[in-house]
């Protein structure tokens, strides 16, 4: 949309009458001047005294003549005067509104009479080739963008000294009251939610949803619902549907009711293929009720699965249970390293001398998996340097951080025991989003690790608890639904399927589901791709080869042959991009690719793995915990939607922040240029 002072945010201005404050947004506020504006035209009454013509050339260079030839506009603030206005009035305008610019010529005098009233700004459409004006509403919309990106409630702008800071820059600046910000956020949320709903109506494939839960400082229980699907270009798409307050006592029925309400709001009940939950019993029961509901309405197959990342997190907590006191000591040492430049330099010099590796500061000292494993890593790989640093800085650190031989031995055993977990979690965090098939393979590897290793006596009880949680996870994912999802991963197919999931009947059930639900899939809904051979040939093939390929495609007209042919080929390398593989091979398997689009969207985790295992999750939890109830839904949803590519929208107006910043940059350049001209003269 085109922005101008006259039409920008017109829909919001219509909410209540007010005068508009015009300002130029530039980095250097010293040269900004703000004047009172009006929506009606006004004329400054010229003095009856004749004005001297000798000052015309001095003042007119700061004014431009409008195309109609009837008015002149100030280049700094847009103030308009009749073309017949004497130049003395122009000089007084510069003296009052832009001090210093009235003294740039030798003929300028300071004895001109001052106007008795403040001149009224006549707002005209922007002219190309000059810095546009930005009013106070523009400033407030930029502050809204800041609140969204920083995940801060509107009440932040009610803080007294923040308002005083703006007043220090310019006393005329006016921010909206807090209630007005809240009203705008609510309307933006409603407007953007309609765009999300419209986009979901265009989705032609099945979708997968995921649930996450947390409690705020107000002791309000929230549930976030995200939706993921694969579009026709074989790209993952993900959108936050809602942040729901789950009423107390937060039972399974309350979770179920909130979930159903959101699915109906977005009209996707008949598109949902799976739900990934957080492993809590209430969520499991709610998903079970949803499955019974969808099965009763014959909406199609539906499955719910536990979050693999949360399962791994619980298993790791069991493994670290016996080493928490030691890890606490090491974490305290690391925090001292991060806080003191002298101590960290000592550590770097000592690790170099002892050849104990290279360490990047600040070290991760979070209480999450990434930080805890780094504590173990530090002890095992840089134990000598740690002891030397503590002894050298004994006066500051004391001896409490020194580890004895037994503690170091415990750390080394746990570190070695958890190394496979470290590798698996690193893979899951890097490969976002991880497919359910590959996650099942990783979890099977973890299961083998726990059952085959013989831990010391003090680690046997935690190991048993770890194995119990893994068995519970495997029991929930060992079904035909997950089997079909796994074999449609071209890296896995049937060859890498874990033994616990490789039932003799699953393949025939998968074949029956494929024929029953995808045999009549129209080819037109599939994205045209290129076969592997087409890519090898550079897209140019002979006429004879075209005929041969046509014959081969015709021989695969039976739907069951697509699945047979797909499974008969060797799995793709593990580094293969799954969606890119299907995009390339969709013409070879037009019906099977439709099934792959549905099932490969199933989410293995209910949260992003790096948000659960890495330190950045601390910031997310803090934002969620501290957000007041009257802002939680709107702020978190709008932030997610804008990060996903949706434009911030107020009613029918799209808020073009790029244009706003262009206007600010143009204004800054104009005033900077004027300042240079002033110095040169």
XYZ file of C-alpha atoms in Angstrom:
681
model
C 0.000 0.000 0.000
C 1.077 3.620 -0.483
C 1.838 5.558 2.654
C 1.296 9.257 3.158
C 0.469 11.515 6.037
C -3.103 11.757 4.832
C -3.944 8.058 4.533
C -1.514 6.198 6.815
C -3.417 4.396 9.590
C -6.644 6.082 8.579
C -8.610 3.153 9.921
C -7.174 3.665 13.387
C -7.539 7.424 13.375
C -11.243 6.999 12.664
C -11.649 5.330 16.067
C -11.685 8.669 17.863
C -11.142 12.309 16.908
C -7.769 13.761 17.719
C -5.269 16.225 16.397
C -2.322 14.776 14.530
C 1.210 15.483 15.613
C 3.642 15.563 12.714
C 7.258 14.648 13.221
C 10.242 13.368 11.298
C 11.767 10.152 12.640
C 15.529 10.489 12.408
C 18.424 9.252 14.546
C 19.603 12.742 15.550
C 16.676 14.201 17.465
C 18.429 17.558 18.021
C 17.348 18.822 14.618
C 13.728 17.636 14.877
C 10.997 20.175 15.350
C 7.380 19.263 16.011
C 4.346 21.405 15.258
C 0.651 21.044 15.894
C -1.224 19.781 12.835
C -4.814 19.991 11.747
C -6.984 18.134 9.265
C -8.464 21.435 8.056
C -6.743 23.996 5.913
C -5.627 27.155 7.604
C -4.027 30.364 6.388
C -1.676 32.596 8.279
C -2.986 36.138 8.121
C -0.224 38.232 6.622
C 0.666 41.533 8.188
C -0.631 44.630 6.498
C 2.842 46.112 6.574
C 4.768 45.873 3.322
C 7.695 43.492 3.551
C 11.161 44.148 2.337
C 12.124 42.093 -0.721
C 15.844 42.032 0.093
C 15.574 38.863 2.189
C 13.721 36.732 -0.362
C 16.713 34.770 -1.609
C 17.776 33.928 1.939
C 14.462 32.384 3.055
C 13.076 30.844 -0.117
C 15.828 28.247 -0.370
C 14.225 26.586 2.680
C 10.786 26.537 1.044
C 9.495 24.871 -2.100
C 6.675 26.000 -4.349
C 3.737 23.595 -4.666
C 2.826 22.350 -8.177
C -0.335 24.495 -8.170
C 1.820 27.623 -7.723
C -0.375 28.875 -4.877
C 1.538 27.792 -1.774
C 5.038 27.373 -0.442
C 6.008 24.462 1.889
C 8.783 24.391 4.477
C 11.299 21.701 3.540
C 11.786 20.782 7.205
C 8.275 20.402 8.597
C 5.848 20.817 5.683
C 4.336 24.092 7.000
C 2.434 25.718 4.114
C 1.972 29.410 3.353
C 0.191 31.293 0.630
C 2.454 32.250 -2.260
C 1.555 35.872 -1.517
C 2.837 35.664 2.054
C 5.627 38.120 2.695
C 9.070 36.657 3.266
C 9.113 38.168 6.747
C 6.591 35.542 7.783
C 8.881 32.885 6.309
C 11.752 34.300 8.327
C 9.700 34.261 11.524
C 8.696 30.666 10.808
C 12.361 29.669 10.539
C 13.203 31.632 13.693
C 10.393 30.020 15.720
C 10.436 26.515 14.351
C 13.977 25.974 13.091
C 16.292 28.267 15.105
C 19.581 28.942 13.415
C 18.361 28.690 9.859
C 17.111 32.337 10.019
C 20.714 33.503 10.580
C 22.404 31.865 7.637
C 22.356 34.973 5.455
C 23.731 38.466 5.957
C 20.379 40.111 5.249
C 18.497 38.253 7.953
C 17.333 40.444 10.813
C 16.068 39.489 14.244
C 13.802 42.511 14.686
C 10.844 41.143 12.740
C 7.621 41.117 14.762
C 6.611 37.699 16.138
C 3.268 36.154 15.200
C 0.662 36.243 17.928
C -0.555 32.666 17.293
C 1.074 29.388 16.333
C 0.702 28.790 12.586
C -1.432 25.826 11.560
C 0.054 23.108 9.412
C -1.775 22.420 6.164
C -1.278 18.725 5.429
C -0.769 17.987 1.744
C -0.070 14.722 -0.091
C 3.598 13.784 -0.185
C 5.574 14.914 -3.189
C 8.126 12.615 -4.737
C 11.763 13.581 -4.339
C 11.495 14.968 -0.791
C 11.505 13.544 2.711
C 8.000 12.371 3.695
C 6.456 13.256 7.040
C 5.716 10.722 9.748
C 3.175 11.558 12.436
C 2.941 10.375 16.035
C 0.835 7.387 15.044
C 3.857 6.205 13.052
C 5.988 6.420 16.190
C 3.414 4.450 18.163
C 3.274 1.750 15.486
C 7.052 1.449 15.603
C 6.784 1.001 19.365
C 4.212 -1.746 18.785
C 6.741 -3.512 16.566
C 9.308 -3.233 19.347
C 6.906 -4.682 21.920
C 6.185 -7.641 19.625
C 9.814 -8.451 18.860
C 10.879 -8.038 22.499
C 7.800 -9.958 23.747
C 6.820 -7.174 26.120
C 3.304 -6.216 27.261
C 1.799 -2.799 26.374
C 2.065 -1.809 30.042
C 5.823 -1.433 29.406
C 5.147 1.905 27.703
C 3.309 3.195 30.782
C 6.567 3.205 32.746
C 7.136 6.787 33.885
C 10.816 7.131 33.034
C 10.414 5.664 29.588
C 7.842 8.372 28.865
C 10.199 10.947 30.413
C 12.943 9.824 28.044
C 10.721 10.587 25.074
C 9.793 13.944 26.607
C 13.488 14.723 27.002
C 13.979 14.234 23.273
C 10.976 16.379 22.494
C 8.355 17.666 24.963
C 5.597 17.506 22.334
C 5.824 13.737 21.802
C 2.662 11.954 22.837
C 2.386 8.176 23.279
C -0.917 6.367 23.240
C -2.304 5.423 26.645
C -1.861 1.813 27.695
C -5.495 0.861 27.046
C -5.223 2.112 23.484
C -2.177 -0.095 22.858
C -4.088 -3.068 24.231
C -7.067 -2.303 22.004
C -4.797 -2.103 18.962
C -3.126 -5.404 19.840
C -6.504 -7.106 20.189
C -7.613 -5.818 16.791
C -4.315 -6.775 15.136
C -4.675 -10.271 16.619
C -8.194 -10.623 15.217
C -7.200 -9.304 11.799
C -4.144 -11.545 11.472
C -6.048 -14.583 12.759
C -8.415 -14.192 9.812
C -5.405 -14.316 7.484
C -4.180 -17.500 9.195
C -7.608 -19.074 8.831
C -7.747 -18.117 5.157
C -4.314 -19.638 4.526
C -5.330 -22.917 6.183
C -8.400 -23.124 3.974
C -6.056 -23.343 0.990
C -4.101 -26.306 2.384
C -4.839 -29.380 0.271
C -3.012 -31.938 2.428
C -3.458 -33.267 5.947
C -2.052 -31.268 8.862
C -0.375 -32.250 12.117
C -0.815 -30.375 15.398
C 1.341 -30.172 18.520
C 0.506 -29.165 22.095
C 2.726 -27.430 24.625
C 1.871 -26.299 28.162
C 3.195 -23.855 30.740
C 2.089 -21.807 33.768
C 2.563 -18.033 34.112
C 3.508 -16.033 37.209
C -0.222 -15.410 37.684
C -0.640 -19.183 38.024
C -2.643 -19.348 34.802
C -2.293 -22.571 32.828
C -1.745 -22.106 29.080
C -1.754 -24.448 26.120
C -0.211 -23.527 22.773
C -1.442 -25.273 19.627
C 0.732 -25.276 16.519
C -0.090 -26.655 13.111
C 2.344 -28.073 10.554
C 1.908 -29.285 7.000
C 3.832 -29.750 3.755
C 2.787 -27.451 0.945
C 2.610 -28.260 -2.749
C 6.195 -27.082 -3.222
C 7.359 -29.640 -0.653
C 8.261 -27.094 2.015
C 7.460 -27.430 5.710
C 4.909 -24.867 6.850
C 4.246 -24.163 10.488
C 1.884 -21.733 12.200
C 0.830 -21.094 15.792
C -2.940 -21.456 15.944
C -3.617 -20.125 19.415
C -2.509 -19.639 23.004
C -5.393 -20.944 25.113
C -6.019 -20.452 28.785
C -7.044 -23.837 30.119
C -9.515 -23.279 32.984
C -8.745 -24.646 36.421
C -8.432 -27.522 37.384
C -6.782 -28.071 33.955
C -8.218 -31.551 33.563
C -8.189 -33.676 30.410
C -11.746 -32.565 29.609
C -10.729 -28.892 29.792
C -7.763 -29.544 27.487
C -10.031 -31.447 25.094
C -12.648 -28.668 25.013
C -10.031 -25.973 24.379
C -8.433 -28.036 21.618
C -11.712 -28.772 19.851
C -12.674 -25.091 20.019
C -9.479 -24.067 18.200
C -9.827 -26.799 15.541
C -13.370 -25.647 14.802
C -12.330 -21.994 14.762
C -9.869 -22.728 11.954
C -12.143 -25.346 10.355
C -9.447 -28.027 10.231
C -11.131 -30.904 12.138
C -11.333 -32.932 8.931
C -7.673 -32.221 8.045
C -5.962 -33.229 11.288
C -3.956 -36.420 10.926
C -2.023 -36.467 14.209
C -1.389 -34.678 17.481
C 1.952 -34.619 19.298
C 1.583 -33.994 23.037
C 3.913 -33.312 25.965
C 3.670 -36.820 27.536
C 1.427 -35.669 30.406
C -1.447 -37.947 31.364
C -4.073 -35.213 30.972
C -2.866 -34.471 27.434
C -2.902 -38.178 26.569
C -6.483 -38.552 27.790
C -7.561 -35.409 25.915
C -6.024 -36.718 22.683
C -7.697 -40.086 23.216
C -11.074 -38.335 23.552
C -10.360 -36.352 20.381
C -9.538 -39.560 18.506
C -12.828 -41.150 19.586
C -14.656 -38.006 18.484
C -12.995 -37.915 15.041
C -13.410 -41.658 14.542
C -17.099 -41.337 15.382
C -17.501 -38.621 12.757
C -15.478 -40.701 10.259
C -13.087 -37.838 9.686
C -10.321 -40.236 8.655
C -7.358 -41.737 10.502
C -6.018 -39.903 13.544
C -3.131 -40.742 15.857
C -1.536 -39.089 18.888
C 2.097 -39.579 19.836
C 4.380 -38.492 22.704
C 7.055 -35.858 22.321
C 10.417 -37.550 21.735
C 12.368 -34.500 22.960
C 10.561 -34.387 26.308
C 11.037 -38.135 26.697
C 14.778 -37.707 26.161
C 14.847 -34.804 28.598
C 13.191 -36.906 31.335
C 15.592 -39.790 30.673
C 18.608 -37.481 30.943
C 17.308 -36.061 34.232
C 17.400 -39.593 35.603
C 21.009 -40.060 34.468
C 22.127 -36.751 36.010
C 20.341 -37.349 39.291
C 23.392 -38.676 41.124
C 25.766 -36.026 39.793
C 23.741 -32.886 40.516
C 25.911 -31.766 43.487
C 29.075 -32.090 41.401
C 27.521 -30.309 38.427
C 26.437 -27.495 40.761
C 30.066 -26.990 41.840
C 31.302 -26.919 38.271
C 28.526 -24.547 37.228
C 29.523 -22.120 39.978
C 33.102 -22.251 38.702
C 31.965 -21.609 35.118
C 29.888 -18.630 36.214
C 32.987 -17.151 37.830
C 34.920 -17.756 34.602
C 32.251 -15.963 32.578
C 32.113 -13.048 35.025
C 35.838 -12.366 35.420
C 38.110 -11.524 32.507
C 41.220 -12.199 34.615
C 40.068 -15.670 35.692
C 38.990 -16.614 32.167
C 42.386 -15.506 30.816
C 44.092 -17.671 33.449
C 41.963 -20.607 32.337
C 42.780 -20.074 28.650
C 46.518 -19.887 29.367
C 46.417 -23.031 31.518
C 44.378 -25.092 29.030
C 46.906 -24.128 26.374
C 49.807 -25.125 28.612
C 48.182 -28.434 29.630
C 46.886 -29.043 26.084
C 43.335 -29.415 27.378
C 41.516 -28.045 24.380
C 40.204 -24.699 23.199
C 37.199 -23.122 24.960
C 34.956 -20.328 23.711
C 33.624 -17.806 26.232
C 31.111 -17.321 27.631
C 30.696 -21.006 28.437
C 27.151 -22.367 28.552
C 26.195 -22.397 32.235
C 22.454 -22.977 31.762
C 20.619 -25.644 33.731
C 19.444 -27.255 30.495
C 21.036 -30.253 28.831
C 23.519 -28.198 26.817
C 24.852 -26.512 29.947
C 24.884 -29.625 32.124
C 26.750 -31.632 29.516
C 29.295 -28.839 29.132
C 29.909 -29.014 32.891
C 30.696 -32.730 32.531
C 32.779 -32.012 29.441
C 34.813 -29.388 31.270
C 35.719 -31.698 34.128
C 36.723 -34.554 31.846
C 38.700 -32.521 29.328
C 40.107 -29.641 31.399
C 40.288 -30.988 34.954
C 43.897 -29.937 35.551
C 43.253 -26.390 34.377
C 40.189 -26.105 36.617
C 42.161 -27.136 39.699
C 45.014 -24.766 38.847
C 42.667 -21.803 38.333
C 40.865 -22.449 41.625
C 44.147 -22.672 43.550
C 45.575 -19.568 41.893
C 42.448 -17.566 42.753
C 41.856 -19.232 46.109
C 41.375 -15.912 47.878
C 38.451 -15.081 45.606
C 37.028 -18.545 44.880
C 37.942 -20.489 48.003
C 38.354 -24.263 47.972
C 34.689 -25.193 47.665
C 34.960 -25.605 43.862
C 37.808 -28.121 43.995
C 36.649 -31.628 43.050
C 38.054 -34.645 44.825
C 39.081 -37.854 43.069
C 35.765 -39.612 43.712
C 33.762 -36.706 42.267
C 35.920 -36.596 39.150
C 35.480 -40.333 38.702
C 31.682 -39.988 38.903
C 31.735 -37.199 36.328
C 33.854 -39.238 33.909
C 31.544 -42.266 34.141
C 28.368 -40.216 33.592
C 30.008 -38.266 30.773
C 30.878 -41.474 28.913
C 27.446 -42.950 29.648
C 25.657 -39.916 28.193
C 27.847 -39.422 25.133
C 25.378 -41.283 22.831
C 22.621 -38.995 24.146
C 24.746 -35.966 23.297
C 25.193 -37.137 19.712
C 21.497 -37.947 19.254
C 20.315 -34.647 20.727
C 22.811 -32.717 18.602
C 21.409 -34.399 15.479
C 17.801 -33.723 16.477
C 18.526 -30.057 17.237
C 20.348 -29.507 13.942
C 17.877 -31.362 11.707
C 14.789 -29.227 12.186
C 12.184 -30.484 11.956
C 13.320 -34.090 12.458
C 11.087 -36.691 10.818
C 9.321 -39.170 13.061
C 11.006 -42.034 11.197
C 14.541 -40.851 11.917
C 13.655 -40.018 15.530
C 12.383 -43.583 16.006
C 15.769 -44.823 14.770
C 17.574 -42.532 17.228
C 15.374 -43.626 20.129
C 16.011 -47.271 19.260
C 19.756 -46.558 19.421
C 19.336 -44.962 22.861
C 17.359 -47.995 24.014
C 20.133 -50.341 22.885
C 22.697 -48.173 24.662
C 20.865 -48.355 27.993
C 20.176 -52.094 27.843
C 23.623 -53.213 26.671
C 25.813 -51.111 28.959
C 26.530 -52.296 32.495
C 26.495 -49.217 34.759
C 28.088 -49.165 38.227
C 25.862 -49.951 41.192
C 25.186 -46.301 42.031
C 23.888 -45.754 38.465
C 21.736 -48.897 38.184
C 18.565 -47.428 39.667
C 18.667 -44.345 37.399
C 19.364 -46.662 34.441
C 16.270 -48.718 35.273
C 14.146 -45.568 35.396
C 15.589 -44.491 32.043
C 14.758 -47.858 30.475
C 11.223 -47.704 31.871
C 10.562 -44.321 30.251
C 11.942 -45.564 26.936
C 9.674 -48.630 27.017
C 6.683 -46.386 27.654
C 7.616 -44.241 24.657
C 8.138 -47.263 22.406
C 4.787 -48.725 23.431
C 3.035 -45.517 22.387
C 4.725 -45.248 18.977
C 4.663 -48.907 17.957
C 1.590 -48.843 15.727
C 0.659 -48.974 12.051
C 0.359 -45.191 11.865
C 3.978 -44.575 12.896
C 5.112 -47.481 10.716
C 3.602 -45.835 7.626
C 5.177 -42.517 8.584
C 8.592 -44.151 8.981
C 8.665 -46.133 5.712
C 7.729 -43.005 3.742
C 11.038 -41.503 4.841
C 13.222 -42.506 1.849
C 16.253 -42.819 4.143
C 14.562 -45.512 6.227
C 11.926 -47.469 4.277
C 11.752 -51.007 5.691
C 15.474 -51.551 6.166
C 16.079 -49.245 9.136
C 12.750 -49.836 10.880
C 13.422 -50.851 14.523
C 12.564 -54.441 15.340
C 9.911 -53.356 17.839
C 8.061 -51.551 15.035
C 8.573 -54.136 12.310
C 5.390 -56.193 12.650
C 4.674 -58.730 9.868
C 1.176 -57.375 9.340
C 2.118 -53.680 9.237
C 3.297 -53.694 5.615
C 0.050 -55.222 4.327
C -1.978 -52.822 6.449
C 0.054 -49.929 5.053
C -0.561 -51.164 1.516
C -4.304 -51.454 2.187
C -4.407 -47.912 3.626
C -2.544 -46.585 0.607
C -4.903 -48.220 -1.898
C -8.014 -47.252 0.050
C -7.160 -43.576 0.583
C -4.763 -42.564 -2.197
C -5.511 -44.732 -5.218
C -7.834 -42.091 -6.721
C -5.645 -39.107 -5.854
C -5.689 -36.769 -8.884
C -2.275 -36.119 -10.367
C -3.054 -32.421 -10.838
C -2.677 -31.840 -7.090
C 0.909 -33.009 -7.164
C 3.821 -30.710 -7.761
C 5.645 -31.483 -10.957
C 9.148 -32.623 -10.192
C 12.067 -34.190 -11.936
C 13.199 -37.741 -11.655
C 16.724 -38.571 -10.542
C 17.556 -39.552 -14.105
C 16.247 -36.229 -15.424
C 18.623 -34.393 -13.098
C 21.576 -36.549 -14.128
C 20.800 -35.818 -17.782
C 20.556 -32.100 -17.069
C 16.876 -32.104 -18.082
C 17.649 -32.881 -21.734
C 16.774 -36.408 -22.921
C 16.432 -37.996 -26.318
C 13.102 -38.746 -27.971
C 13.745 -42.475 -27.552
C 14.376 -41.980 -23.838
C 11.106 -40.077 -23.494
C 9.258 -43.014 -25.057
C 11.043 -45.479 -22.747
C 10.154 -43.477 -19.662
C 6.557 -43.160 -20.764
C 6.410 -46.948 -21.083
C 7.842 -47.365 -17.596
C 5.350 -44.928 -16.113
C 2.511 -46.735 -17.843
C 3.650 -50.026 -16.369
C 3.293 -48.456 -12.915
C -0.328 -47.402 -13.398
C -1.418 -49.806 -10.685
C -1.298 -47.979 -7.366
C 0.147 -50.914 -5.473
C 3.093 -51.003 -7.869
C 4.127 -47.523 -6.711
C 4.582 -48.718 -3.150
C 6.280 -51.948 -4.266
C 8.669 -50.099 -6.558
C 9.443 -47.493 -3.874
C 10.247 -50.095 -1.219
C 12.282 -52.255 -3.610
C 14.860 -49.498 -4.103
C 17.686 -48.949 -1.629
C 17.175 -46.267 1.034
C 18.544 -42.813 0.284
C 21.701 -41.645 2.128
C 21.014 -40.390 5.654
C 22.087 -36.843 4.709
C 19.356 -36.671 2.063
C 16.846 -33.831 2.296
C 13.622 -35.825 2.603
C 11.297 -33.218 1.124
C 13.663 -32.445 -1.726
C 13.818 -36.180 -2.490
C 10.035 -36.383 -2.738
C 9.863 -33.205 -4.787
C 12.248 -34.734 -7.296
C 10.535 -38.143 -7.329
C 6.887 -37.082 -7.135
C 6.409 -37.728 -10.857
C 7.642 -41.289 -10.389
C 5.284 -41.874 -7.464
C 2.371 -39.465 -7.991
C -0.060 -41.273 -5.664
C 2.471 -42.314 -3.054
C 3.815 -38.758 -2.893
C 0.347 -37.568 -1.858
C 0.482 -39.976 1.067
C 4.027 -38.825 1.887
C 2.907 -35.172 2.039
C 0.335 -36.124 4.662
C 2.390 -38.452 6.845
C 5.773 -36.714 6.743
C 4.156 -33.675 8.374
C 3.684 -35.675 11.595
C 5.726 -33.931 14.277
C 8.135 -35.991 16.352
C 8.374 -33.297 19.042
C 5.814 -30.924 20.524
C 8.468 -28.194 20.903
C 11.560 -27.296 18.935
C 14.330 -29.509 20.334
C 16.832 -26.656 20.605
C 14.331 -24.683 22.714
C 14.117 -27.588 25.157
C 17.768 -28.653 25.312
C 19.639 -25.364 24.744
C 19.962 -22.123 26.689
C 17.709 -20.131 24.368
C 14.786 -21.993 25.922
C 15.446 -20.098 29.168
C 14.569 -16.811 27.494
C 11.379 -18.263 26.010
C 10.286 -19.630 29.382
C 11.010 -16.280 31.021
C 8.917 -14.412 28.465
C 6.015 -16.819 28.872
C 6.205 -16.764 32.653
C 6.314 -12.965 32.925
C 3.636 -12.109 30.348
C 0.406 -10.788 31.956
C -2.818 -12.521 31.022
C -4.311 -9.555 29.152
C -1.407 -9.633 26.668
C -0.310 -13.276 26.452
C -2.486 -14.498 23.590
C -2.156 -11.440 21.354
C 1.583 -10.770 21.825
C 2.781 -14.375 21.478
C 0.537 -15.157 18.513
C 1.336 -11.941 16.635
C 5.069 -12.490 17.200
C 4.871 -16.035 15.869
C 2.797 -15.007 12.858
C 5.094 -12.158 11.873
C 8.155 -14.410 12.252
C 6.376 -16.885 9.983
C 6.068 -14.288 7.222
C 2.624 -12.767 7.794
C 2.384 -8.976 7.613
C 1.173 -7.122 10.669
C -2.354 -6.002 9.890
C -4.838 -3.644 11.533
C -8.361 -4.309 10.259
C -7.996 -4.091 6.482
C -4.767 -2.078 6.584
C -1.377 -3.734 6.283
C 1.228 -2.006 8.425
C 4.166 -1.566 6.087
C 7.124 -1.218 8.450
C 9.634 -1.243 5.633
C 7.940 1.815 4.174
C 7.894 3.486 7.566
C 11.636 3.023 7.930
C 12.221 4.270 4.382
C 10.332 7.430 5.277
C 12.418 7.864 8.421
C 15.660 7.330 6.493
C 14.609 9.823 3.824
C 13.790 12.421 6.464
C 17.141 11.854 8.156
C 18.996 12.253 4.879
C 17.141 15.468 4.082
C 17.897 17.124 7.411
C 21.494 15.890 7.353
C 21.909 17.471 3.941
C 20.439 20.712 5.217
C 22.912 20.698 8.101
C 25.848 20.245 5.708
C 24.636 23.123 3.560
C 24.431 25.281 6.671
C 28.042 24.542 7.672
C 29.340 25.219 4.176
C 27.708 28.618 4.093
